[in-house]
Amino acid sequence: MKSRVMDVALLLLLLLVALGSAASAFGAPRRYSPDWPSLDSRPLPGWFDQAKVGVFVHWGVFSVPAWGSEWFWWRWKGQGAAEYVRFMSDRYPPGFSYADFGPQFTARLFDPEAWADLFQASGAKYVVLTAKHHEGFTNWPSPVSWNWNSKDVGPHRDLVGELGTAIRKRNIRYGLYHSLFEWFHPLYLLDKKNGFKTQHFVTAKTMPELYDLVNRYKPDLIWSDGDWESPDTYWNSTDFLSWLYNDSPVKDEVVVNDRWGVNCSCRHGGYYNCEDRFKPSSLPDHKWEMCSTIDKRSWGYRRNMMMSDVADEAEIISELVQTVSLGGNYLLNIGPTKDGLIVPIFQERLLAVGKWLSISGEAVYASTPWRVQSEKNASVWYTSKGSVVYAIFLHWPENGILNLQSPKTTSSAQITMLGIQKDLKWSTNPHDGLIIYLPQLPPSALPVEFAWTVKMTGVE
């Protein structure tokens, strides 16, 4: 009898092993454990690298004072900066608190369909909205942010939900920015006082909000921030990411960045931000994103913005080109007003990017870095798609002749310019390399106003 039981047990064991092997052969989903070696091994979902261009939106109660930057509350009360203290004393009555700005964040003129149309016209393939910045105000009815969310105070609307619906109608990916910490939340300050040995804030606020955002809105991207004061073990970051990758409703498509605790930036997570406006000097070996802002001095809208603070069209497109050439994504930020308007200068810049991409997008979307990223003079940048190589030149040569040292032509070489139908004439010589004779056209007849693209096949 005993022998029979052992035989049955052995048979069951072999059956389980066989089932496991079959599941593996049929591509059973891999499970990620809550540690960085496992989480970092997850392949980045392909849509993100193909998208290349996104729009970042910083919007919150900081859009009400709209002065200085989105860090207004911290500069005023955390640092006690003299100019912020003076700004408040000159314009508001004694005793006026930051919370008193909340009801003035009305979003009265917010039209999510109009925003989504603008973002689509900008050529963006994904949009990232601040669900919650460091002030703690949530742009959705968070169940753990009582009376400090967009449903209870101010707009009395679910801003995250409304914009998400409009964005997805246009087949644009939707991401959510979320700050792990909050400057003045009592539970966070208590944990900080305790040297982050307690996790009152994490269990009562941060993690419930992240799980709620994922389950409720199913974002394609989570743009984490506010991590720099405490380690990832305090935030329970690896537990959250393990759930996100294994069991969440977006486990197969979701993308995250690298801001999940002290020393995570540029080391752990999905793609790397490293730092705001990150610009690597050479091709990184890991997918990255550059976030930049049209107003060079603030991410949120501010009334004291000067024209000299606004990046011009050529500056933005040049930054985009260099970023994509080095394998990155470009996330361009705008800050709407408290009413929910995107001011004309921001609209103009976004539309200029869209106009350029309507001609040059072939060299951007779904492109990959070429074997050489730029010419030595850094005014020509390369991308590629399969056997096709694109050279994007930022300055039109005075003599109408473009010299490229890097491409080596073959007998089948063919060269065109995006936006112009005819083939371009070219020649080579040992000193100047590839010589391309550009179209002899007046500037108004050229397909774009700056950053022109030459398409080359049959080059190595």
Short mmCIF file of C-alpha atoms in Angstrom, two decimals:
data_model
loop_
_atom_site.label_atom_id
_atom_site.label_comp_id
_atom_site.label_asym_id
_atom_site.label_seq_id
_atom_site.Cartn_x
_atom_site.Cartn_y
_atom_site.Cartn_z
CA MET A 1 0.00 0.00 0.00
CA LYS A 2 2.79 2.37 0.98
CA SER A 3 4.55 1.72 -2.33
CA ARG A 4 1.35 2.49 -4.20
CA VAL A 5 0.91 5.84 -2.43
CA MET A 6 4.50 6.77 -3.27
CA ASP A 7 3.92 5.86 -6.91
CA VAL A 8 0.84 8.09 -7.04
CA ALA A 9 2.72 10.93 -5.36
CA LEU A 10 5.59 10.61 -7.83
CA LEU A 11 3.12 10.59 -10.73
CA LEU A 12 1.47 13.78 -9.45
CA LEU A 13 4.85 15.43 -9.03
CA LEU A 14 5.85 14.56 -12.59
CA LEU A 15 2.49 15.87 -13.82
CA LEU A 16 3.03 19.19 -12.06
CA VAL A 17 6.52 19.52 -13.53
CA ALA A 18 5.15 18.74 -16.99
CA LEU A 19 2.38 21.32 -16.59
CA GLY A 20 4.92 23.89 -15.45
CA SER A 21 7.11 23.19 -18.48
CA ALA A 22 4.11 23.44 -20.79
CA ALA A 23 3.07 26.75 -19.27
CA SER A 24 6.59 28.03 -19.70
CA ALA A 25 6.65 26.87 -23.32
CA PHE A 26 3.39 28.67 -24.02
CA GLY A 27 4.76 31.92 -22.59
CA ALA A 28 3.17 32.03 -19.14
CA PRO A 29 3.60 35.56 -17.80
CA ARG A 30 6.74 36.11 -15.81
CA ARG A 31 6.35 37.17 -12.17
CA TYR A 32 8.49 39.98 -10.78
CA SER A 33 9.58 39.85 -7.16
CA PRO A 34 9.69 43.03 -5.03
CA ASP A 35 13.41 43.69 -5.43
CA TRP A 36 15.35 45.87 -7.87
CA PRO A 37 17.23 43.12 -9.75
CA SER A 38 13.92 41.48 -10.66
CA LEU A 39 11.96 44.69 -11.33
CA ASP A 40 14.77 46.21 -13.39
CA SER A 41 14.81 43.12 -15.61
CA ARG A 42 11.29 43.82 -16.91
CA PRO A 43 11.39 44.80 -20.59
CA LEU A 44 10.06 48.30 -21.23
CA PRO A 45 6.74 48.13 -23.13
CA GLY A 46 7.47 48.99 -26.76
CA TRP A 47 4.94 51.80 -27.14
CA PHE A 48 7.03 54.18 -25.05
CA ASP A 49 10.16 54.09 -27.19
CA GLN A 50 8.07 54.41 -30.34
CA ALA A 51 6.12 57.42 -29.01
CA LYS A 52 9.16 59.74 -28.67
CA VAL A 53 7.17 62.94 -27.98
CA GLY A 54 4.86 63.79 -25.08
CA VAL A 55 3.24 66.78 -23.38
CA PHE A 56 3.59 67.35 -19.63
CA VAL A 57 0.88 69.35 -17.81
CA HIS A 58 1.53 70.95 -14.41
CA TRP A 59 -1.79 72.06 -12.93
CA GLY A 60 -2.94 72.48 -9.36
CA VAL A 61 -3.66 74.95 -6.59
CA PHE A 62 -0.25 76.53 -7.33
CA SER A 63 -1.93 77.80 -10.52
CA VAL A 64 -3.94 80.24 -8.36
CA PRO A 65 -1.17 82.48 -6.98
CA ALA A 66 0.54 81.73 -10.31
CA TRP A 67 3.69 83.51 -9.24
CA GLY A 68 7.30 82.40 -8.95
CA SER A 69 6.78 78.71 -9.64
CA GLU A 70 4.71 75.66 -8.71
CA TRP A 71 6.83 75.51 -5.53
CA PHE A 72 5.03 78.64 -4.28
CA TRP A 73 3.82 77.14 -0.97
CA TRP A 74 7.26 75.83 -0.06
CA ARG A 75 9.04 79.06 -0.99
CA TRP A 76 6.50 81.04 1.07
CA LYS A 77 6.08 78.87 4.17
CA GLY A 78 8.87 76.29 3.98
CA GLN A 79 11.76 78.63 3.15
CA GLY A 80 10.19 81.95 4.10
CA ALA A 81 11.69 83.52 0.97
CA ALA A 82 11.40 87.30 1.32
CA GLU A 83 9.90 87.93 -2.12
CA TYR A 84 7.14 85.36 -1.53
CA VAL A 85 6.35 86.69 1.93
CA ARG A 86 6.16 90.19 0.47
CA PHE A 87 3.98 88.99 -2.43
CA MET A 88 1.44 87.62 0.06
CA SER A 89 1.49 90.56 2.45
CA ASP A 90 1.00 93.02 -0.44
CA ARG A 91 -1.96 91.18 -1.99
CA TYR A 92 -3.80 89.13 0.63
CA PRO A 93 -5.23 89.84 4.08
CA PRO A 94 -3.46 88.75 7.28
CA GLY A 95 -4.13 85.12 8.13
CA PHE A 96 -4.70 84.08 4.51
CA SER A 97 -3.49 80.48 4.19
CA TYR A 98 -2.46 78.37 1.22
CA ALA A 99 -5.63 76.31 1.68
CA ASP A 100 -7.60 79.50 0.99
CA PHE A 101 -6.33 79.33 -2.60
CA GLY A 102 -8.19 76.03 -3.04
CA PRO A 103 -11.69 77.41 -3.80
CA GLN A 104 -10.11 79.81 -6.32
CA PHE A 105 -8.78 76.89 -8.37
CA THR A 106 -12.01 76.81 -10.35
CA ALA A 107 -11.03 75.21 -13.69
CA ARG A 108 -14.18 77.01 -14.85
CA LEU A 109 -13.01 77.21 -18.47
CA PHE A 110 -11.41 73.77 -18.61
CA ASP A 111 -12.46 72.01 -21.81
CA PRO A 112 -10.79 68.58 -21.92
CA GLU A 113 -11.77 68.07 -25.57
CA ALA A 114 -10.06 71.32 -26.59
CA TRP A 115 -6.94 70.37 -24.62
CA ALA A 116 -6.87 66.94 -26.24
CA ASP A 117 -7.25 68.52 -29.71
CA LEU A 118 -4.30 70.80 -29.00
CA PHE A 119 -2.13 67.94 -27.73
CA GLN A 120 -3.01 65.88 -30.78
CA ALA A 121 -2.10 68.81 -33.05
CA SER A 122 1.23 69.11 -31.22
CA GLY A 123 2.20 65.64 -32.42
CA ALA A 124 2.36 64.27 -28.88
CA LYS A 125 1.86 60.51 -28.56
CA TYR A 126 1.43 60.63 -24.79
CA VAL A 127 0.28 63.18 -22.22
CA VAL A 128 1.25 63.29 -18.54
CA LEU A 129 -0.95 65.24 -16.09
CA THR A 130 -0.09 66.12 -12.50
CA ALA A 131 -2.53 64.01 -10.50
CA LYS A 132 -0.91 65.34 -7.32
CA HIS A 133 2.04 67.69 -6.83
CA HIS A 134 4.02 68.25 -3.62
CA GLU A 135 1.23 70.49 -2.23
CA GLY A 136 -0.89 67.35 -1.78
CA PHE A 137 -3.98 68.60 -3.63
CA THR A 138 -5.32 65.79 -5.82
CA ASN A 139 -6.86 66.43 -9.23
CA TRP A 140 -9.21 63.49 -8.70
CA PRO A 141 -11.57 62.55 -5.84
CA SER A 142 -8.93 60.74 -3.79
CA PRO A 143 -10.57 58.93 -0.85
CA VAL A 144 -7.56 59.76 1.35
CA SER A 145 -7.33 63.48 0.56
CA TRP A 146 -10.49 64.71 2.25
CA ASN A 147 -11.43 68.30 1.38
CA TRP A 148 -8.17 68.76 -0.50
CA ASN A 149 -9.13 67.36 -3.89
CA SER A 150 -10.70 68.68 -7.08
CA LYS A 151 -14.11 67.14 -6.36
CA ASP A 152 -14.54 68.58 -2.86
CA VAL A 153 -12.83 71.95 -3.43
CA GLY A 154 -12.45 74.34 -6.37
CA PRO A 155 -13.49 72.76 -9.67
CA HIS A 156 -15.84 70.15 -8.13
CA ARG A 157 -14.81 67.96 -11.06
CA ASP A 158 -12.69 64.86 -11.65
CA LEU A 159 -9.96 66.53 -13.69
CA VAL A 160 -7.86 63.38 -14.08
CA GLY A 161 -10.83 61.38 -15.33
CA GLU A 162 -12.18 64.01 -17.71
CA LEU A 163 -8.84 64.65 -19.43
CA GLY A 164 -8.13 60.92 -19.63
CA THR A 165 -11.40 60.25 -21.45
CA ALA A 166 -10.70 62.99 -24.00
CA ILE A 167 -7.06 61.95 -24.53
CA ARG A 168 -7.90 58.31 -25.13
CA LYS A 169 -10.55 59.14 -27.72
CA ARG A 170 -7.64 60.30 -29.87
CA ASN A 171 -5.50 57.19 -29.29
CA ILE A 172 -2.97 59.16 -27.26
CA ARG A 173 -1.39 57.40 -24.27
CA TYR A 174 -2.25 58.84 -20.86
CA GLY A 175 0.21 59.18 -18.00
CA LEU A 176 -0.15 60.48 -14.46
CA TYR A 177 2.43 62.40 -12.44
CA HIS A 178 2.28 61.62 -8.72
CA SER A 179 4.40 63.08 -5.94
CA LEU A 180 5.27 60.51 -3.28
CA PHE A 181 5.76 63.11 -0.56
CA GLU A 182 3.85 66.24 0.50
CA TRP A 183 5.65 69.23 1.97
CA PHE A 184 3.41 69.86 4.95
CA HIS A 185 1.35 66.72 5.54
CA PRO A 186 1.44 66.04 9.33
CA LEU A 187 1.97 62.30 8.89
CA TYR A 188 4.87 62.85 6.51
CA LEU A 189 6.45 65.35 8.90
CA LEU A 190 6.01 62.82 11.72
CA ASP A 191 7.73 60.08 9.71
CA LYS A 192 10.48 62.53 8.80
CA LYS A 193 10.95 63.42 12.47
CA ASN A 194 11.23 59.69 13.20
CA GLY A 195 14.03 59.35 10.65
CA PHE A 196 11.66 57.51 8.31
CA LYS A 197 11.60 54.54 10.67
CA THR A 198 7.80 54.82 10.73
CA GLN A 199 5.53 54.72 7.67
CA HIS A 200 2.36 56.44 8.82
CA PHE A 201 2.20 58.64 5.72
CA VAL A 202 2.99 55.83 3.29
CA THR A 203 0.28 53.50 4.58
CA ALA A 204 -2.38 56.18 5.07
CA LYS A 205 -1.76 58.38 2.04
CA THR A 206 0.87 57.59 -0.61
CA MET A 207 0.20 53.94 -1.32
CA PRO A 208 -3.62 54.10 -1.13
CA GLU A 209 -3.48 56.94 -3.67
CA LEU A 210 -1.20 55.10 -6.08
CA TYR A 211 -3.32 51.94 -5.99
CA ASP A 212 -6.46 54.05 -6.44
CA LEU A 213 -5.01 55.89 -9.44
CA VAL A 214 -4.03 52.66 -11.16
CA ASN A 215 -7.29 50.81 -10.49
CA ARG A 216 -9.50 53.77 -11.28
CA TYR A 217 -7.81 55.34 -14.35
CA LYS A 218 -5.55 52.56 -15.67
CA PRO A 219 -2.74 54.93 -16.70
CA ASP A 220 -0.25 53.96 -19.40
CA LEU A 221 2.53 55.71 -17.48
CA ILE A 222 3.24 56.63 -13.86
CA TRP A 223 5.59 59.59 -13.54
CA SER A 224 6.77 59.38 -9.94
CA ASP A 225 8.41 62.31 -8.14
CA GLY A 226 9.01 63.67 -4.64
CA ASP A 227 11.23 60.76 -3.65
CA TRP A 228 14.50 62.43 -2.76
CA GLU A 229 14.23 62.75 1.02
CA SER A 230 13.78 59.09 1.90
CA PRO A 231 14.76 55.60 0.70
CA ASP A 232 12.63 53.33 -1.47
CA THR A 233 12.21 51.00 1.54
CA TYR A 234 10.30 53.78 3.31
CA TRP A 235 8.01 54.24 0.29
CA ASN A 236 7.44 50.48 -0.21
CA SER A 237 8.28 51.20 -3.85
CA THR A 238 9.33 47.68 -4.81
CA ASP A 239 6.14 46.15 -3.36
CA PHE A 240 4.01 48.59 -5.36
CA LEU A 241 5.96 48.03 -8.58
CA SER A 242 5.81 44.27 -8.14
CA TRP A 243 2.01 44.48 -7.91
CA LEU A 244 1.92 46.93 -10.83
CA TYR A 245 3.91 44.59 -13.09
CA ASN A 246 2.29 41.32 -11.96
CA ASP A 247 -1.33 41.87 -11.02
CA SER A 248 -2.52 45.39 -11.84
CA PRO A 249 -5.01 46.07 -14.65
CA VAL A 250 -2.18 47.72 -16.64
CA LYS A 251 0.56 45.15 -15.96
CA ASP A 252 1.41 44.53 -19.62
CA GLU A 253 1.49 48.11 -20.94
CA VAL A 254 2.36 50.40 -18.03
CA VAL A 255 5.63 52.33 -18.01
CA VAL A 256 7.25 54.00 -14.99
CA ASN A 257 10.20 56.32 -14.47
CA ASP A 258 13.05 56.14 -11.95
CA ARG A 259 12.01 58.36 -9.02
CA TRP A 260 11.13 55.82 -6.32
CA GLY A 261 13.48 56.75 -3.48
CA VAL A 262 16.91 58.15 -2.67
CA ASN A 263 19.54 56.81 -5.08
CA CYS A 264 16.96 55.28 -7.45
CA SER A 265 17.23 58.05 -10.03
CA CYS A 266 19.24 56.93 -13.06
CA ARG A 267 19.62 53.46 -11.50
CA HIS A 268 16.27 51.75 -10.94
CA GLY A 269 12.73 51.71 -12.32
CA GLY A 270 11.53 51.68 -15.91
CA TYR A 271 13.04 54.41 -18.07
CA TYR A 272 15.37 57.04 -16.60
CA ASN A 273 14.66 60.76 -16.02
CA CYS A 274 17.83 61.18 -13.97
CA GLU A 275 17.10 64.88 -13.37
CA ASP A 276 14.93 67.62 -14.81
CA ARG A 277 16.11 68.68 -18.27
CA PHE A 278 18.60 65.77 -18.32
CA LYS A 279 20.94 65.95 -21.33
CA PRO A 280 23.43 63.10 -21.71
CA SER A 281 26.64 63.88 -23.58
CA SER A 282 26.67 60.51 -25.37
CA LEU A 283 24.27 57.68 -26.18
CA PRO A 284 23.02 56.11 -22.90
CA ASP A 285 22.65 52.34 -22.67
CA HIS A 286 19.21 52.64 -21.03
CA LYS A 287 15.97 54.20 -22.28
CA TRP A 288 15.59 57.73 -20.97
CA GLU A 289 13.36 60.79 -21.19
CA MET A 290 14.12 64.48 -21.15
CA CYS A 291 11.45 66.59 -19.52
CA SER A 292 11.67 70.23 -20.47
CA THR A 293 9.38 73.22 -20.06
CA ILE A 294 8.36 76.05 -22.38
CA ASP A 295 8.59 78.54 -19.51
CA LYS A 296 12.25 78.01 -18.60
CA ARG A 297 11.77 79.21 -15.03
CA SER A 298 8.66 77.32 -13.95
CA TRP A 299 6.67 74.17 -14.60
CA GLY A 300 3.40 75.67 -13.37
CA TYR A 301 1.75 78.73 -14.95
CA ARG A 302 2.94 82.05 -13.52
CA ARG A 303 1.64 85.52 -14.19
CA ASN A 304 5.11 87.06 -13.93
CA MET A 305 6.46 85.08 -16.90
CA MET A 306 8.44 87.28 -19.29
CA MET A 307 8.87 86.72 -23.02
CA SER A 308 12.59 86.19 -22.46
CA ASP A 309 11.71 83.23 -20.20
CA VAL A 310 9.87 81.44 -23.01
CA ALA A 311 11.78 78.93 -25.15
CA ASP A 312 11.45 79.77 -28.84
CA GLU A 313 10.34 77.28 -31.49
CA ALA A 314 13.82 76.59 -32.85
CA GLU A 315 15.15 76.01 -29.32
CA ILE A 316 12.41 73.48 -28.54
CA ILE A 317 12.75 71.59 -31.82
CA SER A 318 16.54 71.53 -31.53
CA GLU A 319 16.18 70.02 -28.04
CA LEU A 320 13.69 67.46 -29.34
CA VAL A 321 15.98 66.45 -32.21
CA GLN A 322 19.04 66.00 -30.01
CA THR A 323 17.03 64.02 -27.44
CA VAL A 324 15.62 61.57 -29.99
CA SER A 325 18.99 61.19 -31.71
CA LEU A 326 20.44 60.08 -28.36
CA GLY A 327 17.66 57.53 -27.89
CA GLY A 328 15.48 59.56 -25.53
CA ASN A 329 11.86 60.67 -25.39
CA TYR A 330 11.01 64.37 -25.20
CA LEU A 331 8.35 65.47 -22.71
CA LEU A 332 7.48 69.16 -23.18
CA ASN A 333 5.70 70.92 -20.32
CA ILE A 334 3.01 73.59 -20.20
CA GLY A 335 1.18 75.06 -17.21
CA PRO A 336 -2.52 75.94 -17.57
CA THR A 337 -4.17 78.80 -15.66
CA LYS A 338 -6.40 78.34 -12.61
CA ASP A 339 -9.40 78.67 -14.95
CA GLY A 340 -8.21 75.81 -17.13
CA LEU A 341 -6.89 77.82 -20.08
CA ILE A 342 -3.66 77.14 -21.96
CA VAL A 343 -2.31 80.60 -22.76
CA PRO A 344 -1.72 81.46 -26.45
CA ILE A 345 2.09 81.48 -26.25
CA PHE A 346 2.05 77.86 -25.03
CA GLN A 347 -0.49 76.91 -27.69
CA GLU A 348 1.68 78.53 -30.35
CA ARG A 349 4.76 76.59 -29.26
CA LEU A 350 2.90 73.27 -29.18
CA LEU A 351 1.39 73.88 -32.61
CA ALA A 352 4.82 74.77 -34.01
CA VAL A 353 6.17 71.43 -32.79
CA GLY A 354 3.19 69.69 -34.37
CA LYS A 355 3.71 71.48 -37.68
CA TRP A 356 7.37 70.43 -37.73
CA LEU A 357 6.51 66.83 -36.84
CA SER A 358 3.88 66.69 -39.61
CA ILE A 359 6.81 66.88 -42.04
CA SER A 360 9.71 65.49 -40.02
CA GLY A 361 7.93 62.92 -37.85
CA GLU A 362 9.12 60.11 -40.09
CA ALA A 363 12.61 60.71 -38.69
CA VAL A 364 11.34 60.84 -35.11
CA TYR A 365 8.52 58.41 -34.29
CA ALA A 366 9.64 54.79 -33.84
CA SER A 367 13.18 55.75 -34.86
CA THR A 368 16.33 54.29 -33.35
CA PRO A 369 19.76 55.83 -32.75
CA TRP A 370 22.16 55.40 -35.65
CA ARG A 371 25.77 54.25 -35.26
CA VAL A 372 26.75 57.93 -35.08
CA GLN A 373 24.54 60.41 -33.22
CA SER A 374 25.87 63.71 -34.56
CA GLU A 375 28.52 65.36 -36.66
CA LYS A 376 31.40 66.95 -34.78
CA ASN A 377 29.97 70.43 -35.23
CA ALA A 378 26.77 69.26 -33.39
CA SER A 379 24.56 70.95 -35.96
CA VAL A 380 23.65 67.68 -37.69
CA TRP A 381 21.94 64.87 -35.76
CA TYR A 382 21.13 61.36 -36.96
CA THR A 383 18.29 58.89 -36.45
CA SER A 384 17.50 55.69 -38.32
CA LYS A 385 14.77 53.18 -39.20
CA GLY A 386 16.02 49.87 -40.48
CA SER A 387 18.33 50.64 -43.41
CA VAL A 388 17.14 54.25 -43.71
CA VAL A 389 19.27 56.99 -42.15
CA TYR A 390 17.99 60.51 -41.41
CA ALA A 391 20.25 63.53 -41.01
CA ILE A 392 18.53 66.48 -39.33
CA PHE A 393 20.51 69.67 -39.78
CA LEU A 394 19.78 72.63 -37.51
CA HIS A 395 21.41 75.35 -39.64
CA TRP A 396 20.93 75.86 -43.36
CA PRO A 397 24.39 76.13 -44.98
CA GLU A 398 24.96 79.50 -46.64
CA ASN A 399 26.21 77.96 -49.88
CA GLY A 400 23.30 75.50 -50.02
CA ILE A 401 25.67 72.51 -49.74
CA LEU A 402 25.46 70.08 -46.81
CA ASN A 403 28.66 68.22 -45.92
CA LEU A 404 28.35 64.98 -43.95
CA GLN A 405 31.41 63.07 -42.79
CA SER A 406 29.71 60.06 -41.17
CA PRO A 407 27.57 58.34 -43.86
CA LYS A 408 29.41 56.11 -46.34
CA THR A 409 27.58 55.82 -49.65
CA THR A 410 27.06 52.64 -51.68
CA SER A 411 26.19 52.26 -55.35
CA SER A 412 22.48 52.20 -54.47
CA ALA A 413 22.52 55.43 -52.46
CA GLN A 414 19.48 57.68 -52.80
CA ILE A 415 18.98 60.98 -50.99
CA THR A 416 15.83 63.07 -50.56
CA MET A 417 14.58 65.79 -48.24
CA LEU A 418 11.45 65.23 -46.18
CA GLY A 419 8.68 67.45 -47.54
CA ILE A 420 10.19 67.66 -51.03
CA GLN A 421 9.50 65.03 -53.68
CA LYS A 422 12.58 65.22 -55.91
CA ASP A 423 15.82 63.36 -55.28
CA LEU A 424 18.77 65.52 -54.23
CA LYS A 425 22.03 65.57 -56.15
CA TRP A 426 25.10 64.45 -54.26
CA SER A 427 28.74 63.55 -54.65
CA THR A 428 31.63 62.45 -52.44
CA ASN A 429 35.26 63.31 -52.01
CA PRO A 430 37.90 62.18 -49.49
CA HIS A 431 38.12 65.57 -47.78
CA ASP A 432 34.48 66.67 -47.49
CA GLY A 433 32.81 63.26 -47.28
CA LEU A 434 29.26 63.19 -48.58
CA ILE A 435 28.30 66.43 -50.35
CA ILE A 436 24.56 67.04 -50.70
CA TYR A 437 23.26 69.82 -52.93
CA LEU A 438 20.20 71.23 -51.20
CA PRO A 439 17.15 72.57 -53.09
CA GLN A 440 17.58 76.10 -54.39
CA LEU A 441 14.38 77.48 -52.91
CA PRO A 442 13.39 80.66 -51.09
CA PRO A 443 12.94 80.10 -47.32
CA SER A 444 9.14 80.40 -47.63
CA ALA A 445 9.05 77.46 -50.04
CA LEU A 446 10.97 75.08 -47.77
CA PRO A 447 8.88 72.40 -46.01
CA VAL A 448 9.85 73.59 -42.50
CA GLU A 449 11.37 76.76 -41.09
CA PHE A 450 14.22 75.08 -39.17
CA ALA A 451 15.70 71.64 -38.54
CA TRP A 452 15.44 70.19 -42.05
CA THR A 453 15.72 66.44 -42.63
CA VAL A 454 17.65 64.57 -45.30
CA LYS A 455 16.58 60.95 -45.85
CA MET A 456 19.25 58.56 -47.06
CA THR A 457 19.04 54.98 -48.28
CA GLY A 458 21.98 52.93 -49.45
CA VAL A 459 24.40 54.46 -46.95
CA GLU A 460 26.38 52.80 -44.21
#
